[in-house]
Amino acid sequence: MTDTDKNTRHQLRMARKKAIIDASIARAYQEKGLLLVLTGNGKGKSSSAFGMVGRALGHGMKVGVCQFLKSRTDTGEEAFFGKQARCEWHVLGDGFTWETQNRAKDIATSERGWAVAQRMLTDASYDLVVLDELTYLLNYGYLDADQVLDAIGARPLMQHVVVTGRAASDTLRDLADTVSDIADVKHAYRDGIKAQPGIDL
Amino acid sequence: MTDTDKNTRHQLRMARKKAIIDASIARAYQEKGLLLVLTGNGKGKSSSAFGMVGRALGHGMKVGVCQFLKSRTDTGEEAFFGKQARCEWHVLGDGFTWETQNRAKDIATSERGWAVAQRMLTDASYDLVVLDELTYLLNYGYLDADQVLDAIGARPLMQHVVVTGRAASDTLRDLADTVSDIADVKHAYRDGIKAQPGIDL
């Protein structure tokens, strides 16, 4: 095939692709707050949520972040996003559950955290609410899943919510507009590489 | 089962989990710059990279971002991260390839973009380099894959690199320390919801 043929074929293929994409953009007219669920065992769930925090702040939106499991407050994400004017950042965890080994305490911590999230989910001034690692609290039964899903479903119309964490339930997936399942194809951790500032924390 | 039984069983399960996790943390002693690949068709690849940009900035690291496909400069990510002191942001695309429909032009644009990335990959002052949507340039043959992978492999020892985009090749996956494959379980786009500021751009 000559270079000219190659270029012509490329142009035809791209013209077909453009027609398909333009048609689907024309259908995509709705505007409403989305519920996004980022789940699976792979790296990238929380960092993806934080990337959307950055995007939202770039559009002048107001953002609320609830970190439900983490207790450390020396992470890069908090240091950076927590100081932004339109971003409210809450570290609500008390260590991972395998650190505390105390179910009653974990439940009390979860309920205190959920009260913060509930306040955001009933306040239309928050354009984006991130519920980081919420799935664990639901899956361990620390929070009432029905109550949580009802509160997310009843939030202000234009408010976006991002939920992260492994093993999102079917009911949460059903409620969501977008669900990404992040598979752990390969993780540096398994090769003996420790969690890295800027990447994992 | 009584509440006391439940709590005891929970504590035993969590103690076992802690032992496993502590052992794997003890093994994870290496420190080096990582190559992360975020691929797959689902939502969250670029936003995850941008979340890591935020984390890195929170640790005072210097970050370079190359957006290889996008040509628009009105995105939330650029508005927000582009103005940060330690973050260098380059929008290097010329519209998607199905917009340009011109292979020779796309190749020239790709090569100009790659020159920017190459400079960062040979400069140890960048702690994190994001090569956003690079896979498309490799998969369309706009850049020489061997040359690109060699440059990534030969980068400064402590520099982290994040590559995003669909359909990462096997050679890129092999070179990577961490690979996440983001499956598109559900996407709001297919329900007629247009791309949303703060979420998709």
Coordinates of C-alpha atoms in Angstrom, one line a residue:
Chain A
M1 CA 0.0 0.0 0.0
T2 CA 1.4 3.4 -0.9
D3 CA 1.5 6.3 1.5
T4 CA -1.3 8.0 -0.4
D5 CA -3.5 4.9 -0.1
K6 CA -2.7 4.7 3.6
N7 CA -3.7 8.3 4.1
T8 CA -6.9 7.9 2.1
R9 CA -7.9 4.8 4.0
H10 CA -7.2 6.5 7.3
Q11 CA -9.3 9.5 6.3
L12 CA -12.3 7.3 5.4
R13 CA -12.0 5.4 8.6
M14 CA -11.9 8.5 10.7
A15 CA -14.8 10.1 8.8
R16 CA -17.0 7.1 9.7
K17 CA -15.8 7.3 13.3
K18 CA -16.7 11.0 13.4
A19 CA -20.2 10.4 12.1
I20 CA -20.8 7.8 14.9
I21 CA -19.4 10.0 17.6
D22 CA -21.2 13.1 16.5
A23 CA -24.6 11.2 16.5
S24 CA -24.0 10.0 20.0
I25 CA -23.1 13.5 21.2
A26 CA -26.3 14.8 19.6
R27 CA -28.3 12.3 21.8
A28 CA -26.4 13.3 24.9
Y29 CA -28.5 16.3 25.8
Q30 CA -29.4 15.6 29.5
E31 CA -27.8 17.6 32.3
K32 CA -28.1 16.3 35.8
G33 CA -25.9 15.4 38.8
L34 CA -24.3 12.1 38.3
L35 CA -23.5 9.2 40.7
L36 CA -20.2 7.6 39.8
V37 CA -19.0 4.4 41.4
L38 CA -15.3 3.5 41.2
T39 CA -14.8 0.0 42.4
G40 CA -12.6 -3.1 41.9
N41 CA -9.3 -4.2 43.4
G42 CA -7.0 -2.1 41.1
K43 CA -5.1 1.1 41.8
G44 CA -6.9 4.3 40.8
K45 CA -10.2 4.5 42.6
S46 CA -9.5 7.2 45.1
S47 CA -7.0 9.0 42.8
S48 CA -9.7 9.2 40.1
A49 CA -12.1 10.8 42.5
F50 CA -9.5 13.3 43.5
G51 CA -8.8 14.1 39.8
M52 CA -12.5 15.0 39.5
V53 CA -12.1 17.2 42.6
G54 CA -9.4 19.1 40.7
R55 CA -11.6 19.3 37.5
A56 CA -14.5 20.6 39.6
L57 CA -12.4 23.2 41.3
G58 CA -11.1 24.3 37.9
H59 CA -14.7 25.1 37.0
G60 CA -15.2 27.1 40.2
M61 CA -17.4 24.4 41.8
K62 CA -17.7 23.7 45.5
V63 CA -16.5 20.3 46.6
G64 CA -16.9 18.2 49.7
V65 CA -14.7 15.2 50.4
C66 CA -15.3 12.5 53.1
Q67 CA -12.5 10.0 53.6
F68 CA -14.2 7.3 55.6
L69 CA -11.4 4.8 56.3
K70 CA -8.2 6.8 56.4
S71 CA -7.2 8.3 59.7
R72 CA -3.8 9.7 58.7
T73 CA -3.7 13.3 57.8
D74 CA -0.3 13.5 56.2
T75 CA -1.4 12.4 52.8
G76 CA -0.6 14.4 49.7
E77 CA -4.3 14.6 48.7
E78 CA -5.3 16.3 52.0
A79 CA -2.2 18.6 52.0
F80 CA -3.0 19.8 48.5
F81 CA -6.8 19.7 48.1
G82 CA -7.6 20.4 51.7
K83 CA -6.1 23.9 51.5
Q84 CA -8.1 24.9 48.4
A85 CA -10.7 27.6 49.0
R86 CA -13.7 25.8 47.5
C87 CA -12.8 22.4 48.9
E88 CA -13.9 21.0 52.2
W89 CA -11.9 17.9 53.3
H90 CA -12.8 15.5 56.1
V91 CA -10.6 12.6 57.3
L92 CA -13.2 10.6 59.1
G93 CA -11.7 7.2 59.6
D94 CA -10.0 5.8 62.7
G95 CA -7.5 3.5 61.0
F96 CA -8.4 0.5 59.0
T97 CA -10.7 -2.0 60.6
W98 CA -7.9 -4.5 60.9
E99 CA -5.9 -2.0 62.9
T100 CA -8.7 -1.2 65.4
Q101 CA -10.1 -4.7 65.6
N102 CA -13.0 -3.3 67.5
R103 CA -16.4 -3.5 65.8
A104 CA -18.3 -1.2 68.2
K105 CA -15.7 1.5 67.8
D106 CA -15.7 1.2 64.0
I107 CA -19.5 1.6 63.9
A108 CA -19.4 4.7 66.1
T109 CA -16.7 6.2 63.9
S110 CA -18.7 5.3 60.8
E111 CA -21.8 7.0 62.1
R112 CA -19.9 10.1 63.0
G113 CA -18.5 10.2 59.5
W114 CA -21.8 9.6 57.9
A115 CA -23.3 12.6 59.6
V116 CA -20.8 14.8 57.8
A117 CA -21.7 13.2 54.5
Q118 CA -25.4 13.5 55.2
R119 CA -25.1 17.2 55.7
M120 CA -23.4 17.6 52.3
L121 CA -25.9 15.4 50.6
T122 CA -28.7 17.8 51.7
D123 CA -26.9 21.0 50.8
A124 CA -27.2 22.0 47.1
S125 CA -24.2 24.4 47.5
Y126 CA -21.9 21.4 47.1
D127 CA -21.5 20.7 43.4
L128 CA -19.5 17.5 44.0
V129 CA -19.4 15.2 47.0
V130 CA -16.7 12.5 47.2
L131 CA -17.5 9.6 49.5
D132 CA -14.1 7.9 49.5
E133 CA -14.0 4.2 50.6
L134 CA -17.6 4.3 51.5
T135 CA -18.2 0.7 50.2
Y136 CA -16.2 -0.8 53.1
L137 CA -18.6 0.7 55.7
L138 CA -21.6 -0.7 53.8
N139 CA -20.0 -4.1 53.2
Y140 CA -19.0 -4.5 56.9
G141 CA -22.5 -3.4 57.9
Y142 CA -21.2 -0.4 59.8
L143 CA -23.8 1.8 58.1
D144 CA -27.3 1.0 57.1
A145 CA -27.1 0.5 53.3
D146 CA -30.7 1.4 52.6
Q147 CA -30.4 4.7 54.6
V148 CA -27.1 5.6 52.7
L149 CA -28.5 4.8 49.3
D150 CA -31.7 6.7 50.0
A151 CA -29.7 9.7 51.1
I152 CA -27.6 9.6 47.9
G153 CA -30.7 9.1 45.7
A154 CA -32.5 12.1 47.4
R155 CA -29.6 14.5 47.0
P156 CA -30.0 17.9 45.2
L157 CA -30.7 17.4 41.5
M158 CA -27.4 18.9 40.1
Q159 CA -25.1 17.5 42.7
H160 CA -22.5 15.0 41.5
V161 CA -21.5 12.2 43.9
V162 CA -18.4 9.9 43.6
V163 CA -18.3 6.7 45.7
T164 CA -15.1 4.7 45.8
G165 CA -14.1 1.4 47.3
R166 CA -13.8 -2.3 46.5
A167 CA -16.8 -4.6 46.0
A168 CA -19.5 -2.1 45.4
S169 CA -22.9 -3.8 46.0
D170 CA -25.4 -4.5 43.2
T171 CA -27.8 -2.0 44.7
L172 CA -25.2 0.7 44.6
R173 CA -24.3 -0.2 41.1
D174 CA -27.9 -0.1 40.1
L175 CA -28.3 3.4 41.5
A176 CA -25.2 4.7 39.8
D177 CA -25.1 6.5 36.4
T178 CA -21.5 5.4 35.8
V179 CA -19.7 2.4 37.2
S180 CA -16.0 1.7 36.5
D181 CA -14.6 -1.6 37.7
I182 CA -10.8 -1.2 38.1
A183 CA -9.0 -4.5 37.7
D184 CA -5.7 -5.1 39.4
V185 CA -3.7 -6.4 36.4
K186 CA -0.4 -5.8 38.1
H187 CA 0.5 -3.9 41.2
A188 CA 4.0 -2.6 42.3
Y189 CA 3.1 -3.6 45.8
R190 CA 3.4 -7.3 45.0
D191 CA 6.9 -6.8 43.7
G192 CA 8.0 -5.5 47.1
I193 CA 7.6 -1.8 46.3
K194 CA 6.2 0.2 49.1
A195 CA 3.4 2.8 48.9
Q196 CA 4.8 5.9 47.3
P197 CA 4.1 9.5 48.2
G198 CA 2.4 11.2 45.2
I199 CA 1.2 7.9 43.9
D200 CA -0.5 6.0 46.7
L201 CA -0.8 8.7 49.4
Chain B
M1 CA -25.2 -15.4 67.4
T2 CA -25.0 -12.8 70.3
D3 CA -23.5 -9.4 69.9
T4 CA -20.5 -10.5 72.0
D5 CA -19.9 -13.5 69.8
K6 CA -20.2 -11.3 66.7
N7 CA -17.6 -8.9 68.2
T8 CA -15.2 -11.7 69.2
R9 CA -15.4 -13.3 65.7
H10 CA -14.9 -9.9 64.1
Q11 CA -11.8 -9.2 66.3
L12 CA -10.3 -12.6 65.4
R13 CA -10.9 -12.1 61.7
M14 CA -9.4 -8.6 61.8
A15 CA -6.3 -9.8 63.8
R16 CA -5.6 -12.4 61.0
K17 CA -6.0 -9.8 58.4
K18 CA -3.6 -7.5 60.2
A19 CA -1.0 -10.2 60.4
I20 CA -1.2 -10.8 56.6
I21 CA -1.1 -7.1 55.8
D22 CA 1.8 -6.3 58.2
A23 CA 3.9 -9.1 56.6
S24 CA 3.3 -7.7 53.1
I25 CA 4.2 -4.2 54.3
A26 CA 7.4 -5.5 55.8
R27 CA 8.3 -7.0 52.4
A28 CA 7.6 -3.8 50.6
Y29 CA 10.9 -2.1 51.2
Q30 CA 12.0 -0.9 47.7
E31 CA 11.8 2.7 46.7
K32 CA 12.0 3.7 43.1
G33 CA 10.1 5.6 40.5
L34 CA 7.1 3.7 39.2
L35 CA 5.5 3.3 35.8
L36 CA 1.8 3.2 36.1
V37 CA -0.5 2.3 33.2
L38 CA -4.2 3.1 33.4
T39 CA -6.0 1.5 30.5
G40 CA -9.4 0.0 29.6
N41 CA -12.6 1.5 28.2
G42 CA -14.1 2.8 31.5
K43 CA -14.2 6.3 33.0
G44 CA -11.4 7.2 35.4
K45 CA -8.1 6.8 33.6
S46 CA -7.1 10.5 33.1
S47 CA -8.9 11.6 36.3
S48 CA -6.9 9.0 38.3
A49 CA -3.7 10.4 36.8
F50 CA -4.8 14.0 37.8
G51 CA -5.5 12.8 41.3
M52 CA -1.9 11.6 41.5
V53 CA -0.9 15.0 40.3
G54 CA -2.7 16.5 43.3
R55 CA -1.1 14.0 45.7
A56 CA 2.4 14.7 44.3
L57 CA 1.9 18.5 44.6
G58 CA 0.7 17.9 48.2
H59 CA 4.2 16.4 48.8
G60 CA 5.9 19.4 47.2
M61 CA 6.9 17.4 44.2
K62 CA 7.4 18.8 40.7
V63 CA 5.0 17.5 38.1
G64 CA 4.8 17.6 34.3
V65 CA 1.7 16.8 32.4
C66 CA 1.5 16.1 28.6
Q67 CA -2.1 15.8 27.2
F68 CA -1.5 14.3 23.9
L69 CA -4.9 14.2 22.3
K70 CA -6.9 17.0 23.7
S71 CA -6.7 20.4 22.0
R72 CA -9.2 22.3 24.1
T73 CA -7.8 24.4 26.8
D74 CA -11.0 25.1 28.7
T75 CA -11.0 22.0 30.8
G76 CA -11.3 22.0 34.6
E77 CA -8.1 20.1 34.9
E78 CA -6.0 22.6 33.1
A79 CA -7.7 25.6 34.7
F80 CA -7.0 24.1 38.1
F81 CA -3.7 22.2 37.9
G82 CA -2.1 24.4 35.2
K83 CA -2.0 27.4 37.5
Q84 CA -0.2 25.5 40.3
A85 CA 3.4 26.6 40.9
R86 CA 5.1 23.2 40.7
C87 CA 3.0 21.9 37.9
E88 CA 3.8 22.3 34.2
W89 CA 0.8 21.6 32.0
H90 CA 0.9 21.0 28.2
V91 CA -2.1 20.6 25.9
L92 CA -0.4 19.0 22.9
G93 CA -3.2 17.6 20.8
D94 CA -4.8 19.0 17.8
G95 CA -8.3 17.6 18.3
F96 CA -9.1 13.9 18.1
T97 CA -8.0 12.1 15.1
W98 CA -11.5 11.7 13.9
E99 CA -11.8 15.5 13.9
T100 CA -8.7 16.1 11.9
Q101 CA -9.0 13.2 9.5
N102 CA -5.5 13.9 8.4
R103 CA -2.8 11.4 9.2
A104 CA 0.2 13.4 8.2
K105 CA -0.9 16.3 10.4
D106 CA -1.6 14.0 13.3
I107 CA 1.9 12.5 13.1
A108 CA 3.5 16.0 13.0
T109 CA 1.4 17.0 16.0
S110 CA 2.4 13.8 17.9
E111 CA 6.0 14.4 17.2
R112 CA 5.9 17.9 18.5
G113 CA 4.2 16.6 21.6
W114 CA 6.6 13.8 22.1
A115 CA 9.5 16.3 22.1
V116 CA 8.0 17.9 25.2
A117 CA 7.6 14.6 27.0
Q118 CA 11.2 13.6 26.0
R119 CA 12.5 16.7 27.7
M120 CA 10.7 15.8 30.9
L121 CA 11.8 12.1 30.8
T122 CA 15.5 13.2 30.7
D123 CA 15.2 15.8 33.5
A124 CA 15.3 14.4 37.1
S125 CA 13.8 17.6 38.5
Y126 CA 10.4 16.2 37.5
D127 CA 9.2 13.8 40.2
L128 CA 6.0 12.8 38.3
V129 CA 5.4 12.9 34.6
V130 CA 1.9 12.2 33.2
L131 CA 1.6 11.1 29.6
D132 CA -2.2 11.4 29.2
E133 CA -3.7 9.5 26.3
L134 CA -0.3 8.4 25.0
T135 CA -1.6 4.9 24.1
Y136 CA -3.6 6.3 21.1
L137 CA -0.5 7.8 19.5
L138 CA 1.3 4.5 19.9
N139 CA -1.6 2.4 18.7
Y140 CA -2.2 4.6 15.6
G141 CA 1.5 4.4 14.8
Y142 CA 1.9 8.1 15.1
L143 CA 4.9 7.6 17.3
D144 CA 7.6 4.9 17.3
A145 CA 6.6 2.6 20.1
D146 CA 10.2 1.3 20.7
Q147 CA 11.6 4.8 20.9
V148 CA 8.8 5.8 23.4
L149 CA 9.2 2.8 25.6
D150 CA 13.0 3.1 25.6
A151 CA 12.7 6.7 26.7
I152 CA 10.3 5.8 29.5
G153 CA 12.6 2.9 30.6
A154 CA 15.7 5.1 30.6
R155 CA 14.1 7.9 32.7
P156 CA 15.7 9.1 36.0
L157 CA 15.5 6.4 38.7
M158 CA 13.2 8.1 41.1
Q159 CA 10.8 9.6 38.5
H160 CA 7.2 8.3 38.4
V161 CA 5.5 8.1 35.1
V162 CA 1.7 7.6 34.5
V163 CA 0.5 6.6 31.1
T164 CA -3.2 6.7 30.3
G165 CA -5.4 5.6 27.4
R166 CA -7.3 2.6 26.0
A167 CA -5.8 -0.5 24.7
A168 CA -2.3 -0.4 26.2
S169 CA 0.0 -2.7 24.4
D170 CA 1.5 -5.8 25.9
T171 CA 5.0 -4.3 25.7
L172 CA 3.8 -1.2 27.6
R173 CA 2.1 -3.4 30.2
D174 CA 5.3 -5.5 30.6
L175 CA 7.4 -2.4 31.2
A176 CA 4.9 -1.1 33.8
D177 CA 5.1 -1.7 37.6
T178 CA 1.4 -1.2 38.1
V179 CA -1.4 -1.8 35.5
S180 CA -5.0 -1.0 36.1
D181 CA -7.6 -2.1 33.6
I182 CA -10.7 0.1 34.0
A183 CA -13.8 -1.7 32.7
D184 CA -16.8 0.3 31.5
V185 CA -19.5 -1.5 33.5
K186 CA -21.9 1.4 32.9
H187 CA -21.5 4.9 31.6
A188 CA -23.9 7.9 31.9
Y189 CA -23.0 8.8 28.3
R190 CA -25.0 5.8 27.0
D191 CA -28.1 7.1 28.8
G192 CA -28.0 10.3 26.9
I193 CA -26.2 12.3 29.6
K194 CA -23.6 14.7 28.1
A195 CA -20.1 15.1 29.4
Q196 CA -20.2 17.1 32.6
P197 CA -17.8 19.8 33.8
G198 CA -16.0 18.7 36.9
I199 CA -16.5 15.0 36.0
D200 CA -15.4 14.5 32.4
L201 CA -13.6 17.7 31.6

